[in-house]
PDB file of C-alpha atoms in Angstrom:
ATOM      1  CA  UNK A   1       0.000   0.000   0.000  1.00  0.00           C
ATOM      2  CA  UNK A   2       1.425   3.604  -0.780  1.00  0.00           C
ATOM      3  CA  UNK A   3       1.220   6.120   1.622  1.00  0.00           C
ATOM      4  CA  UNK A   4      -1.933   7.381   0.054  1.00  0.00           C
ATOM      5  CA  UNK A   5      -3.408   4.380   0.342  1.00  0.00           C
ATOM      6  CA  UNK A   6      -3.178   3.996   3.943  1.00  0.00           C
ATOM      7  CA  UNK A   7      -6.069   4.630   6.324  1.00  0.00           C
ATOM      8  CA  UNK A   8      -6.178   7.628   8.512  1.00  0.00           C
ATOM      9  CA  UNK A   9      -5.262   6.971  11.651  1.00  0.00           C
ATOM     10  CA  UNK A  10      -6.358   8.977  14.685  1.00  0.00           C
ATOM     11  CA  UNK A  11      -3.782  10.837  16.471  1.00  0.00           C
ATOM     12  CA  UNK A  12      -1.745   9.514  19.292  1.00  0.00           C
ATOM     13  CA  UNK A  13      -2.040  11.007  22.649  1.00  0.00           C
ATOM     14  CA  UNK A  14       1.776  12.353  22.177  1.00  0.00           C
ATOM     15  CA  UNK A  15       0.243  13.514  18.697  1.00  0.00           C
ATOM     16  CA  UNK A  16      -2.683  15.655  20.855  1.00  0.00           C
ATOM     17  CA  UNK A  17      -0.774  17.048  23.489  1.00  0.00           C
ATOM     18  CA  UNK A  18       1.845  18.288  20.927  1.00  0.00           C
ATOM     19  CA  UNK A  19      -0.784  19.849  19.211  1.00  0.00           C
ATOM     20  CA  UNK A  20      -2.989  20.981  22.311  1.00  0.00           C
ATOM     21  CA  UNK A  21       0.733  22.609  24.001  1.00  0.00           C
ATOM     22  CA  UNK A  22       1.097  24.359  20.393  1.00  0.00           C
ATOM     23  CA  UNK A  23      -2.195  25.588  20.443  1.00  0.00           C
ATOM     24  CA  UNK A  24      -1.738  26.832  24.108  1.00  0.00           C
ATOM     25  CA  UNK A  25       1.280  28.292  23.130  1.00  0.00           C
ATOM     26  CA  UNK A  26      -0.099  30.407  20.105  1.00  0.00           C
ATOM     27  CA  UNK A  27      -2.843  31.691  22.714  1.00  0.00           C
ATOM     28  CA  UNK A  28      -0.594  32.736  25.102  1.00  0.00           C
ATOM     29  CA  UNK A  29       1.378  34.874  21.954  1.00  0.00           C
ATOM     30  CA  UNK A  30      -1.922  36.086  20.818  1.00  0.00           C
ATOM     31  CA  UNK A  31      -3.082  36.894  24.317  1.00  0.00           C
ATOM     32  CA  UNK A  32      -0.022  38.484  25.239  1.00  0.00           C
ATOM     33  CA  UNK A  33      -0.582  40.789  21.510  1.00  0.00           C
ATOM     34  CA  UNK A  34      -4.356  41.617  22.178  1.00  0.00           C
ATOM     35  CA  UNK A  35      -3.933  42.757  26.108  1.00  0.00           C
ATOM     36  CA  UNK A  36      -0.804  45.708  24.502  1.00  0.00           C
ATOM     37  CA  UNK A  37      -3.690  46.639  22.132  1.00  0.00           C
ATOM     38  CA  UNK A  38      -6.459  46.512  24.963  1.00  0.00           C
ATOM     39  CA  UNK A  39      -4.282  49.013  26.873  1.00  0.00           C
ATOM     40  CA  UNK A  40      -3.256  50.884  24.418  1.00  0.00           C
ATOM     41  CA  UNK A  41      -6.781  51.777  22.769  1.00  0.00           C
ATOM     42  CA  UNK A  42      -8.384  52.275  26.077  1.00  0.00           C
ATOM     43  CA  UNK A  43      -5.469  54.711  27.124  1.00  0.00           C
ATOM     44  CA  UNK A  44      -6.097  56.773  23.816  1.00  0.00           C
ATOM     45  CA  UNK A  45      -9.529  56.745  24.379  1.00  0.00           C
ATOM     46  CA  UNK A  46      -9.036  58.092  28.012  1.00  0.00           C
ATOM     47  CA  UNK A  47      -6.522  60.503  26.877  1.00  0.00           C
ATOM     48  CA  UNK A  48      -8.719  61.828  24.069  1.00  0.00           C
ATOM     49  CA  UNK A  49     -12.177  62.204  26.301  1.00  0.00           C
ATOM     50  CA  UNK A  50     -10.095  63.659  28.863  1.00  0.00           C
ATOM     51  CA  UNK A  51      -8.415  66.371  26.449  1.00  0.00           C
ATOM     52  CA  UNK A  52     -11.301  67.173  25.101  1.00  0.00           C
ATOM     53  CA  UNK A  53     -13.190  67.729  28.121  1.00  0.00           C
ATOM     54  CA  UNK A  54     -10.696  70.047  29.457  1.00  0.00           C
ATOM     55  CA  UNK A  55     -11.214  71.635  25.939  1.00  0.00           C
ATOM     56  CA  UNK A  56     -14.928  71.750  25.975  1.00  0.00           C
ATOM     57  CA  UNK A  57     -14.977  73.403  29.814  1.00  0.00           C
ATOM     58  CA  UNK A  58     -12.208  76.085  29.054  1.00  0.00           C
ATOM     59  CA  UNK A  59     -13.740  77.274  25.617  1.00  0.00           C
ATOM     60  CA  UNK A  60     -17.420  76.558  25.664  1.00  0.00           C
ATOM     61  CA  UNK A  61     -20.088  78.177  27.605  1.00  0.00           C
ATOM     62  CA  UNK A  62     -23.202  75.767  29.741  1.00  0.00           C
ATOM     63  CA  UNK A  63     -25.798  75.786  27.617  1.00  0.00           C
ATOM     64  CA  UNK A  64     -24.630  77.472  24.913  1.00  0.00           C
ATOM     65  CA  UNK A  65     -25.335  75.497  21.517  1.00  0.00           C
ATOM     66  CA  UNK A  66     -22.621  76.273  18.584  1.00  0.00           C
ATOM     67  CA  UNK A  67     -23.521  74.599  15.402  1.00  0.00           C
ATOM     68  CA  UNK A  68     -21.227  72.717  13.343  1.00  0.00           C
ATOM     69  CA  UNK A  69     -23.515  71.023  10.392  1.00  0.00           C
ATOM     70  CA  UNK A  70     -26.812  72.709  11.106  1.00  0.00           C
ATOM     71  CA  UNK A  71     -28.975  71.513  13.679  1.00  0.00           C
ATOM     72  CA  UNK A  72     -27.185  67.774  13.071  1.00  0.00           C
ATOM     73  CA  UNK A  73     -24.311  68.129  14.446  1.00  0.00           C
ATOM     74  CA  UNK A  74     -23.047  71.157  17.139  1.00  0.00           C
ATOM     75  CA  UNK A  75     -21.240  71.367  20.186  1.00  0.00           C
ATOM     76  CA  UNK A  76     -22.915  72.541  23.797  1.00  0.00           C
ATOM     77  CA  UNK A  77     -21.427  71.882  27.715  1.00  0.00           C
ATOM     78  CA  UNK A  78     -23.635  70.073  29.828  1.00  0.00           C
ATOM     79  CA  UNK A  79     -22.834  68.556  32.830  1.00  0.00           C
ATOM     80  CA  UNK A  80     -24.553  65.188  32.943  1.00  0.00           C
ATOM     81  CA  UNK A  81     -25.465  63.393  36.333  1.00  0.00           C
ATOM     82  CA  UNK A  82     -27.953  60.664  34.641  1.00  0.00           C
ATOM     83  CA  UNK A  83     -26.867  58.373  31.962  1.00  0.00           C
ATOM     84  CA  UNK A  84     -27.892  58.941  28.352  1.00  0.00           C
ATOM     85  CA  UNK A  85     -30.969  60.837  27.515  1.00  0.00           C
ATOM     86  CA  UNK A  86     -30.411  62.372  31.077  1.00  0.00           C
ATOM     87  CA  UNK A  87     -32.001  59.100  32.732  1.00  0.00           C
ATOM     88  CA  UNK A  88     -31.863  58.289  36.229  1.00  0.00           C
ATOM     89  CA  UNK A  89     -30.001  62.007  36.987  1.00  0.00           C
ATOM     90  CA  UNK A  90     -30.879  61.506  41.124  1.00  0.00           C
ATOM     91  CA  UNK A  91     -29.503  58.292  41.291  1.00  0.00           C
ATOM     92  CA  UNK A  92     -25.626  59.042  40.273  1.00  0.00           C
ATOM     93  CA  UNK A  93     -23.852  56.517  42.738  1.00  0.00           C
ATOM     94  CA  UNK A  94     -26.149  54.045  40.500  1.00  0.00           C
ATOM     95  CA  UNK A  95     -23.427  54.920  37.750  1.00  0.00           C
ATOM     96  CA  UNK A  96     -20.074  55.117  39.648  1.00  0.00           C
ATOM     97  CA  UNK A  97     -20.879  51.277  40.740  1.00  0.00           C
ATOM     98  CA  UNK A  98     -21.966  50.478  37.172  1.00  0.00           C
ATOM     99  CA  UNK A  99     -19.181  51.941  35.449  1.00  0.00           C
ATOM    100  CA  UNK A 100     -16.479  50.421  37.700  1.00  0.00           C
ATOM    101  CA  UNK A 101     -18.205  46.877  37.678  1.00  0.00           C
ATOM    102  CA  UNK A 102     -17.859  47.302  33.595  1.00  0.00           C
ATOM    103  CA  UNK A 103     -14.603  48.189  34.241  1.00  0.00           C
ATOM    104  CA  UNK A 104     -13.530  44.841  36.905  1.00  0.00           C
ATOM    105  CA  UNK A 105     -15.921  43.053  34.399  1.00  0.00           C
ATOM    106  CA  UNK A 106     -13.592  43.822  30.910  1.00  0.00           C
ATOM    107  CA  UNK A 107     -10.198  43.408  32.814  1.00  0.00           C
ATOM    108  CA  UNK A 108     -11.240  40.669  34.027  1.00  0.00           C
ATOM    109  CA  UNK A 109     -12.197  38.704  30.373  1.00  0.00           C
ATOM    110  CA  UNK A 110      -9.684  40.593  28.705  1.00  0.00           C
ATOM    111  CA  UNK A 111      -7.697  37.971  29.705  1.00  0.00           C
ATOM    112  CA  UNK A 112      -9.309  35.763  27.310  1.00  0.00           C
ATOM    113  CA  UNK A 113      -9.113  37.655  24.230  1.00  0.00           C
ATOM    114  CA  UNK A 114      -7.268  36.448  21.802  1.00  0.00           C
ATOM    115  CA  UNK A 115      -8.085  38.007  18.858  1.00  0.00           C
ATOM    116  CA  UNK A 116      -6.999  41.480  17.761  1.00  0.00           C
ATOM    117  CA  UNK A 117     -10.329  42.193  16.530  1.00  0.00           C
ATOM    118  CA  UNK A 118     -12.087  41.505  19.747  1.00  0.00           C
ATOM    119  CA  UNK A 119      -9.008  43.459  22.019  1.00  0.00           C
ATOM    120  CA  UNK A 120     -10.326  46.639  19.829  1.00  0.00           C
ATOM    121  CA  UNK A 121     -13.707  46.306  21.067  1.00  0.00           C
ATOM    122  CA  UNK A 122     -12.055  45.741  24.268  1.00  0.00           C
ATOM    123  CA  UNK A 123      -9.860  48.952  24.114  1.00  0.00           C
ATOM    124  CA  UNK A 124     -13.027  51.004  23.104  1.00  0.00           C
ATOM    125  CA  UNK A 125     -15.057  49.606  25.977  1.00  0.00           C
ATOM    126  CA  UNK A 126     -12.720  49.544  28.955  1.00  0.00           C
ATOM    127  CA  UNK A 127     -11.308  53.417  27.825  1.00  0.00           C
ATOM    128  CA  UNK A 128     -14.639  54.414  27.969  1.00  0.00           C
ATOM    129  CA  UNK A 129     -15.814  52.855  30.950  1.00  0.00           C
ATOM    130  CA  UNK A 130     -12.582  54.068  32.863  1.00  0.00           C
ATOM    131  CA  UNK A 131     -13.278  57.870  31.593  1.00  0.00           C
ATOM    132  CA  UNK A 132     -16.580  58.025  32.868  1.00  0.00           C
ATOM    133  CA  UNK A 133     -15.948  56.121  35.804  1.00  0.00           C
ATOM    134  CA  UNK A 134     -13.199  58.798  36.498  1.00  0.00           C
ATOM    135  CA  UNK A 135     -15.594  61.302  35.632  1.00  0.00           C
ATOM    136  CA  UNK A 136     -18.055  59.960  38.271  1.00  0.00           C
ATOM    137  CA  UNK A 137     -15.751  59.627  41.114  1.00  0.00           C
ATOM    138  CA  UNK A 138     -13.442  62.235  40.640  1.00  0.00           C
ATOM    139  CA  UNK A 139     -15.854  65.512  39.168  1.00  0.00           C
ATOM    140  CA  UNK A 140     -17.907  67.825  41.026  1.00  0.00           C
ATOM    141  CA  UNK A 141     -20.253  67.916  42.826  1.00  0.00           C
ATOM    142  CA  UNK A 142     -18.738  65.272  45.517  1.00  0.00           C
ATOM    143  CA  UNK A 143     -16.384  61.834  45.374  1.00  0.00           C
ATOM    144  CA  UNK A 144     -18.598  59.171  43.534  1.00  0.00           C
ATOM    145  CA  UNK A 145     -21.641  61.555  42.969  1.00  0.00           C
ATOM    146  CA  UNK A 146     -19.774  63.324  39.957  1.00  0.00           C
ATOM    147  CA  UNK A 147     -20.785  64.734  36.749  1.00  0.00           C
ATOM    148  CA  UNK A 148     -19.740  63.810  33.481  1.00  0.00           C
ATOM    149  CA  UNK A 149     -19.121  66.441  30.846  1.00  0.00           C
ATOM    150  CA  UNK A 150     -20.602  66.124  27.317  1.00  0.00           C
ATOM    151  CA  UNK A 151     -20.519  68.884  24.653  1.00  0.00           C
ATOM    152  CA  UNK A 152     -21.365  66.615  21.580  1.00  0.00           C
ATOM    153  CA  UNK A 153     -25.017  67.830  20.592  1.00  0.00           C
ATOM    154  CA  UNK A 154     -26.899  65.471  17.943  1.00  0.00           C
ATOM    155  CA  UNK A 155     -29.509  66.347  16.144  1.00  0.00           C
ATOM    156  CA  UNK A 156     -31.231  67.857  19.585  1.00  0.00           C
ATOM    157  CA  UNK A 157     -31.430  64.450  20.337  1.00  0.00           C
ATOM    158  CA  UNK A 158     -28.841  63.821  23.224  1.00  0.00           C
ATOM    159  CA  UNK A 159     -25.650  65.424  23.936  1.00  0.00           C
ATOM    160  CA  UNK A 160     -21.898  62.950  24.367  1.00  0.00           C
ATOM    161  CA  UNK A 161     -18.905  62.662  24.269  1.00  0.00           C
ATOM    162  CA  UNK A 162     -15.729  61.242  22.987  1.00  0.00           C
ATOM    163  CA  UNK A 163     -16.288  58.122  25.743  1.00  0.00           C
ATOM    164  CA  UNK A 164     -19.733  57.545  24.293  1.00  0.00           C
ATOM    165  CA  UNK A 165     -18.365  57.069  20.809  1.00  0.00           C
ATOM    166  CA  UNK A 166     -15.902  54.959  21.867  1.00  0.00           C
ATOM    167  CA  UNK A 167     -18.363  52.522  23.596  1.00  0.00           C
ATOM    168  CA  UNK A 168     -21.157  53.114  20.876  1.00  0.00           C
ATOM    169  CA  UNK A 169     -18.280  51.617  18.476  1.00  0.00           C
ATOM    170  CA  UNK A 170     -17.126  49.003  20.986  1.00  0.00           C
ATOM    171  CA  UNK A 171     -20.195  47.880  21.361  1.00  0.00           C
ATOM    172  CA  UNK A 172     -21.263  47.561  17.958  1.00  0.00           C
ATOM    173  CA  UNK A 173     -18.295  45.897  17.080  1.00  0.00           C
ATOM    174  CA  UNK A 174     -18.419  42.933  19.978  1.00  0.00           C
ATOM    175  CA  UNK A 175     -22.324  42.923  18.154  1.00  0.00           C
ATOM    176  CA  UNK A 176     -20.792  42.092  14.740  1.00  0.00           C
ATOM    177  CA  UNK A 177     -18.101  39.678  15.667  1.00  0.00           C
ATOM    178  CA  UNK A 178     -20.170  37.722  18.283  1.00  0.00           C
ATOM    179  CA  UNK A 179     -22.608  37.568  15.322  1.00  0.00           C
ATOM    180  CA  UNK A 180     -19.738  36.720  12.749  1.00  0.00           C
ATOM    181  CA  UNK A 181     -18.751  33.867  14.916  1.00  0.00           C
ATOM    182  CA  UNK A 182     -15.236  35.134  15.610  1.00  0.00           C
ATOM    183  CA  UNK A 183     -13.346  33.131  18.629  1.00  0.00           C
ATOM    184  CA  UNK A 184     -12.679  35.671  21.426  1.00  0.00           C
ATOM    185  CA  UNK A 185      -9.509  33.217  21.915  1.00  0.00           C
ATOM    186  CA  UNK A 186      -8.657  34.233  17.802  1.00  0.00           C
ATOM    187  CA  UNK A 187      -7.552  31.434  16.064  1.00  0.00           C
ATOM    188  CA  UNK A 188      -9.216  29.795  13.454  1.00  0.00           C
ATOM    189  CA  UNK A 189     -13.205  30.065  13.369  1.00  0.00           C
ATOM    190  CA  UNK A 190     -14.856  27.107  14.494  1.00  0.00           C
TER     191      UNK A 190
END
């Protein structure tokens, strides 16, 4: 019989836990990739909210609307106690807890991320939930009671900032690759 010939055989154990210690291996490489990027994104998303709030409370007045495209797109200060839509705006220690379980929550399964898709939906999430969890315990008025500053007015619909974007896209993007099937380990798609 030539090799082709020759039934396939089912791999030996030594076979498997070669291939099982490679495949460990790669996910530790991968890991190791996707937790730099995880820190990385959320840092720039933290710096950039940050900058821009400090931006947005030094040149813009409360209140005051300043139209960018129209009535689609402008720029106005708010300080925001609630959550989006101004809901809940008594209740802010609701939101500190919230925001720093999301944040425990992401560090702790960004430890199973594999995939560099996945760590930027990562990134995006955990910068944004550290910003406004900073913003909650660390803004006026008082030490877990604080306000978080938006100046992104759409459409008179709600007002943001660069935090929200970051976990709109986050979000969305966890949406589509949970959908897609992609591993949160990375690897091939099973």
């Amino acid at each position: 019989m030539s090799d082709s010939d020759e039934p396939l055989s089912e791999p030996t154990a030594a076979e498997s836990e070669t291939r099982q210690d490679d495949t460990a291996e790669a996910f530790r490489t991968r890991r190791s990739r996707a937790l730099v990027i995880i820190l990385v994104i959320a840092l720039l998303v933290v710096l950039a909210d940050q900058l821009t709030k400090l931006w947005a409370t030094s040149a813009l007045t409360e209140g005051e609307y300043h139209s960018l495209i129209g009535t689609l797109l402008g720029l106005q200060l708010t300080y925001n106690s609630g959550a989006a839509f101004s809901f809940l705006v008594d209740a802010t220690w609701v939101f500190t807890i919230v925001a720093a379980l999301a944040v425990v929550a992401l560090l702790w399964f960004s430890r199973l991320v594999g995939a560099r898709s996945w760590a930027i939906a990562f990134g995006l999430l955990l910068g944004g939930a550290i910003t406004h969890l900073g913003d909650r315990l660390f803004r006026a008025p008082s030490f877990g009671q604080g306000h978080v500053v938006d100046f992104i007015a759409y459409a008179n619909w709600f007002i943001g900032n660069v935090a929200d974007i970051a976990i709109f896209f986050g979000a969305l993007l966890a949406l589509v690759l949970a959908v897609a099937g992609v591993p949160l380990r990375g690897g091939p798609r099973r």
